[in-house]
Amino acid sequence: MDALRPVGRTLLRDRAYDALREAIVRGELAPGSVVKDADLAERLGLSRAPVREALARLGDEGLVETKPQSYTRVTRLVSRVVRDAASVVRVMHELAARTAVPLLGPEGIRAMREANVRFASAVRSADVEAALRADDELHDVLVGASGNHAVAATIARYTPLIRRVERRLFGDAGTCGSAELHARLIDACEAGDTEEAVRVTSEIWRALEELADEATDPPDRL
């Protein structure tokens, strides 16, 4: 499915942002590729103004970069940047787990188990989009239960930098996480073992930090 399809006329700035971010994360707009607001506006069926605003927001989040009077392009995958983002996301998920476990009820546990079933099935069938969607759904249970909006906002901001790497490397061992690790996390949550849940959460997200060294793009030639 093409993320860069025409969008509706409401909340144009936000919808342009969502569409462009998805296209970048999925690789439809490749790392290092030059983007032009006029071209993107035409593809999205929008005027240039909301696209420019969306690109500015994506620049703040490290997904695009601009050289004045020269170009705007999708940022390349740089090891240090990915590692930094993964470290921040890991700490936020650890905090979410620490806060959420004492508050998590049977419905939350069930939602996590169901998400993990979908995750395992998607990994077996090499469906990267479904796997990452299920992974997000599983961890979002803890983030939501924590009730910490700052944690949720920080995770939402920096996770796309990591997901770009996972999509690129999907299929290599361990690049899309482990259903077994998820199961350990869920069991710890169900038992009310906060410290174990935090330890497993840390293990899951530290694995993504290690992907950073495999994410470096070729040298910049622009």
Tab-separated table of C-alpha atoms in Angstrom:
chain	number	residue	atom	x	y	z
A	1	MET	CA	0.000	0.000	0.000
A	2	ASP	CA	1.336	3.437	-0.966
A	3	ALA	CA	1.519	5.787	2.047
A	4	LEU	CA	1.687	8.803	-0.292
A	5	ARG	CA	-1.917	8.738	-1.421
A	6	PRO	CA	-4.271	11.741	-1.451
A	7	VAL	CA	-5.541	12.763	1.973
A	8	GLY	CA	-8.758	14.442	3.085
A	9	ARG	CA	-9.143	18.160	3.633
A	10	THR	CA	-9.345	18.194	7.447
A	11	LEU	CA	-6.313	18.733	9.667
A	12	LEU	CA	-4.171	18.893	6.548
A	13	ARG	CA	-0.926	19.704	8.333
A	14	ASP	CA	-1.256	16.712	10.660
A	15	ARG	CA	-2.378	14.342	7.940
A	16	ALA	CA	0.477	15.406	5.682
A	17	TYR	CA	2.859	14.801	8.568
A	18	ASP	CA	1.438	11.329	9.242
A	19	ALA	CA	1.623	10.326	5.575
A	20	LEU	CA	5.169	11.608	5.087
A	21	ARG	CA	6.440	10.072	8.308
A	22	GLU	CA	4.969	6.699	7.356
A	23	ALA	CA	6.525	6.912	3.892
A	24	ILE	CA	9.930	7.675	5.409
A	25	VAL	CA	9.734	4.942	8.027
A	26	ARG	CA	8.604	2.380	5.446
A	27	GLY	CA	11.342	3.392	3.038
A	28	GLU	CA	9.034	4.677	0.306
A	29	LEU	CA	11.024	7.881	0.691
A	30	ALA	CA	14.497	6.389	0.895
A	31	PRO	CA	17.286	7.601	3.186
A	32	GLY	CA	19.234	10.353	1.466
A	33	SER	CA	16.563	11.042	-1.149
A	34	VAL	CA	15.843	14.678	-1.981
A	35	VAL	CA	12.212	15.714	-1.483
A	36	LYS	CA	10.423	18.744	-2.901
A	37	ASP	CA	7.347	20.198	-1.297
A	38	ALA	CA	5.670	20.779	-4.678
A	39	ASP	CA	6.096	17.140	-5.704
A	40	LEU	CA	4.925	15.833	-2.346
A	41	ALA	CA	1.947	18.179	-2.342
A	42	GLU	CA	0.890	16.888	-5.753
A	43	ARG	CA	1.184	13.252	-4.650
A	44	LEU	CA	-0.810	13.930	-1.480
A	45	GLY	CA	-3.408	16.080	-3.209
A	46	LEU	CA	-2.623	19.069	-0.997
A	47	SER	CA	-1.347	22.603	-1.278
A	48	ARG	CA	2.312	23.219	-0.501
A	49	ALA	CA	1.684	25.006	2.812
A	50	PRO	CA	0.682	21.972	4.948
A	51	VAL	CA	3.441	19.914	3.341
A	52	ARG	CA	6.019	22.545	4.257
A	53	GLU	CA	4.757	22.564	7.833
A	54	ALA	CA	4.914	18.773	7.946
A	55	LEU	CA	8.480	18.778	6.621
A	56	ALA	CA	9.495	21.315	9.257
A	57	ARG	CA	8.087	19.053	11.972
A	58	LEU	CA	9.843	16.030	10.510
A	59	GLY	CA	13.039	18.053	10.516
A	60	ASP	CA	12.648	18.693	14.235
A	61	GLU	CA	12.299	14.938	14.723
A	62	GLY	CA	15.397	14.057	12.715
A	63	LEU	CA	13.663	12.390	9.783
A	64	VAL	CA	14.448	15.078	7.219
A	65	GLU	CA	17.162	17.696	6.961
A	66	THR	CA	17.386	20.935	5.042
A	67	LYS	CA	20.306	22.874	3.633
A	68	PRO	CA	19.035	26.413	2.976
A	69	GLN	CA	18.831	27.349	-0.692
A	70	SER	CA	19.975	23.859	-1.629
A	71	TYR	CA	17.840	20.838	-0.695
A	72	THR	CA	15.551	19.067	1.713
A	73	ARG	CA	16.177	15.363	1.979
A	74	VAL	CA	15.345	12.322	4.051
A	75	THR	CA	18.049	11.832	6.662
A	76	ARG	CA	20.441	8.945	6.206
A	77	LEU	CA	20.615	6.112	8.713
A	78	VAL	CA	23.511	7.011	10.980
A	79	SER	CA	24.650	4.596	13.684
A	80	ARG	CA	25.030	7.190	16.431
A	81	VAL	CA	21.615	8.722	15.772
A	82	VAL	CA	19.849	5.352	15.789
A	83	ARG	CA	21.662	4.258	18.936
A	84	ASP	CA	20.771	7.484	20.733
A	85	ALA	CA	17.118	7.144	19.771
A	86	ALA	CA	17.023	3.487	20.827
A	87	SER	CA	18.543	4.352	24.199
A	88	VAL	CA	15.909	6.994	24.857
A	89	VAL	CA	13.072	4.696	23.774
A	90	ARG	CA	14.430	1.875	25.959
A	91	VAL	CA	14.494	4.042	29.070
A	92	MET	CA	10.968	5.280	28.394
A	93	HIS	CA	9.650	1.734	28.003
A	94	GLU	CA	11.405	0.706	31.212
A	95	LEU	CA	9.685	3.555	33.036
A	96	ALA	CA	6.348	2.638	31.498
A	97	ALA	CA	6.741	-0.977	32.609
A	98	ARG	CA	7.741	0.006	36.144
A	99	THR	CA	4.678	2.214	36.474
A	100	ALA	CA	2.185	0.026	34.634
A	101	VAL	CA	2.730	-3.446	36.083
A	102	PRO	CA	1.007	-2.727	39.423
A	103	LEU	CA	-1.914	-1.172	37.538
A	104	LEU	CA	-2.340	-3.769	34.797
A	105	GLY	CA	-5.507	-5.848	34.946
A	106	PRO	CA	-6.611	-9.047	33.173
A	107	GLU	CA	-7.762	-7.151	30.088
A	108	GLY	CA	-4.314	-5.663	29.625
A	109	ILE	CA	-2.641	-9.055	29.965
A	110	ARG	CA	-5.059	-10.547	27.459
A	111	ALA	CA	-4.415	-7.720	25.006
A	112	MET	CA	-0.665	-8.276	25.291
A	113	ARG	CA	-0.982	-12.030	24.708
A	114	GLU	CA	-3.204	-11.499	21.688
A	115	ALA	CA	-0.743	-8.994	20.258
A	116	ASN	CA	2.093	-11.455	20.765
A	117	VAL	CA	0.209	-14.156	18.870
A	118	ARG	CA	-0.180	-11.736	15.963
A	119	PHE	CA	3.474	-10.772	16.273
A	120	ALA	CA	4.721	-14.372	16.158
A	121	SER	CA	2.504	-15.175	13.181
A	122	ALA	CA	3.736	-12.111	11.286
A	123	VAL	CA	7.390	-12.945	11.965
A	124	ARG	CA	6.871	-16.498	10.700
A	125	SER	CA	5.344	-15.175	7.490
A	126	ALA	CA	7.972	-12.404	7.128
A	127	ASP	CA	5.270	-9.727	7.214
A	128	VAL	CA	7.299	-6.808	8.544
A	129	GLU	CA	4.428	-4.336	8.674
A	130	ALA	CA	2.187	-6.684	10.642
A	131	ALA	CA	5.033	-7.685	12.958
A	132	LEU	CA	5.958	-4.118	13.854
A	133	ARG	CA	2.315	-3.141	14.224
A	134	ALA	CA	1.722	-6.031	16.652
A	135	ASP	CA	4.933	-5.177	18.512
A	136	ASP	CA	3.726	-1.605	18.963
A	137	GLU	CA	0.313	-2.821	20.123
A	138	LEU	CA	1.890	-5.082	22.735
A	139	HIS	CA	4.141	-2.424	24.240
A	140	ASP	CA	1.455	0.244	23.943
A	141	VAL	CA	-0.586	-1.660	26.533
A	142	LEU	CA	2.060	-0.879	29.150
A	143	VAL	CA	2.581	2.663	27.923
A	144	GLY	CA	-1.147	3.324	28.084
A	145	ALA	CA	-1.545	1.713	31.506
A	146	SER	CA	1.275	3.847	32.884
A	147	GLY	CA	-0.747	6.981	32.207
A	148	ASN	CA	2.473	8.926	31.577
A	149	HIS	CA	1.843	11.241	28.643
A	150	ALA	CA	5.446	12.461	28.521
A	151	VAL	CA	6.652	8.872	28.154
A	152	ALA	CA	4.107	8.214	25.395
A	153	ALA	CA	5.062	11.386	23.530
A	154	THR	CA	8.779	10.664	23.750
A	155	ILE	CA	8.323	7.108	22.492
A	156	ALA	CA	6.148	8.335	19.617
A	157	ARG	CA	8.784	10.877	18.638
A	158	TYR	CA	11.848	8.630	18.600
A	159	THR	CA	10.506	5.198	17.657
A	160	PRO	CA	10.307	6.029	13.900
A	161	LEU	CA	14.091	6.459	13.822
A	162	ILE	CA	14.423	2.872	15.053
A	163	ARG	CA	11.679	1.390	12.891
A	164	ARG	CA	13.506	2.511	9.741
A	165	VAL	CA	16.386	0.228	10.726
A	166	GLU	CA	14.139	-2.692	11.610
A	167	ARG	CA	12.446	-2.548	8.229
A	168	ARG	CA	15.778	-2.449	6.449
A	169	LEU	CA	17.145	-5.443	8.370
A	170	PHE	CA	13.969	-7.459	8.781
A	171	GLY	CA	14.693	-11.124	8.165
A	172	ASP	CA	18.077	-11.118	9.903
A	173	ALA	CA	18.208	-12.957	13.212
A	174	GLY	CA	16.708	-10.976	16.036
A	175	THR	CA	15.941	-7.844	14.053
A	176	CYS	CA	12.229	-7.875	14.731
A	177	GLY	CA	12.312	-8.935	18.333
A	178	SER	CA	11.354	-12.206	19.926
A	179	ALA	CA	7.958	-13.665	20.738
A	180	GLU	CA	9.688	-15.609	23.517
A	181	LEU	CA	10.951	-12.402	25.124
A	182	HIS	CA	7.487	-10.936	24.804
A	183	ALA	CA	6.056	-14.013	26.523
A	184	ARG	CA	8.508	-13.569	29.399
A	185	LEU	CA	7.455	-9.949	29.711
A	186	ILE	CA	3.778	-10.847	29.743
A	187	ASP	CA	4.308	-13.576	32.343
A	188	ALA	CA	6.156	-11.109	34.586
A	189	CYS	CA	3.347	-8.591	34.203
A	190	GLU	CA	0.723	-11.210	35.019
A	191	ALA	CA	2.672	-12.253	38.122
A	192	GLY	CA	3.001	-8.648	39.230
A	193	ASP	CA	6.793	-8.939	39.121
A	194	THR	CA	7.716	-5.377	38.303
A	195	GLU	CA	11.486	-5.841	38.456
A	196	GLU	CA	11.430	-8.805	36.067
A	197	ALA	CA	9.145	-6.928	33.695
A	198	VAL	CA	11.591	-4.017	33.657
A	199	ARG	CA	14.553	-6.369	33.101
A	200	VAL	CA	12.894	-8.065	30.135
A	201	THR	CA	11.778	-4.738	28.713
A	202	SER	CA	15.369	-3.548	28.892
A	203	GLU	CA	16.576	-6.708	27.148
A	204	ILE	CA	14.074	-6.262	24.330
A	205	TRP	CA	14.998	-2.665	23.600
A	206	ARG	CA	18.751	-3.044	24.125
A	207	ALA	CA	18.718	-5.476	21.217
A	208	LEU	CA	17.534	-2.624	19.028
A	209	GLU	CA	20.409	-0.441	20.164
A	210	GLU	CA	22.762	-3.096	18.823
A	211	LEU	CA	21.161	-2.792	15.379
A	212	ALA	CA	22.509	0.733	15.137
A	213	ASP	CA	25.940	-0.468	14.048
A	214	GLU	CA	24.351	-2.196	11.049
A	215	ALA	CA	22.418	0.887	9.981
A	216	THR	CA	25.071	3.214	8.606
A	217	ASP	CA	24.431	4.480	5.105
A	218	PRO	CA	27.160	5.152	2.518
A	219	PRO	CA	29.056	8.440	2.896
A	220	ASP	CA	27.218	11.617	2.036
A	221	ARG	CA	27.967	12.780	-1.508
A	222	LEU	CA	25.714	15.830	-1.671
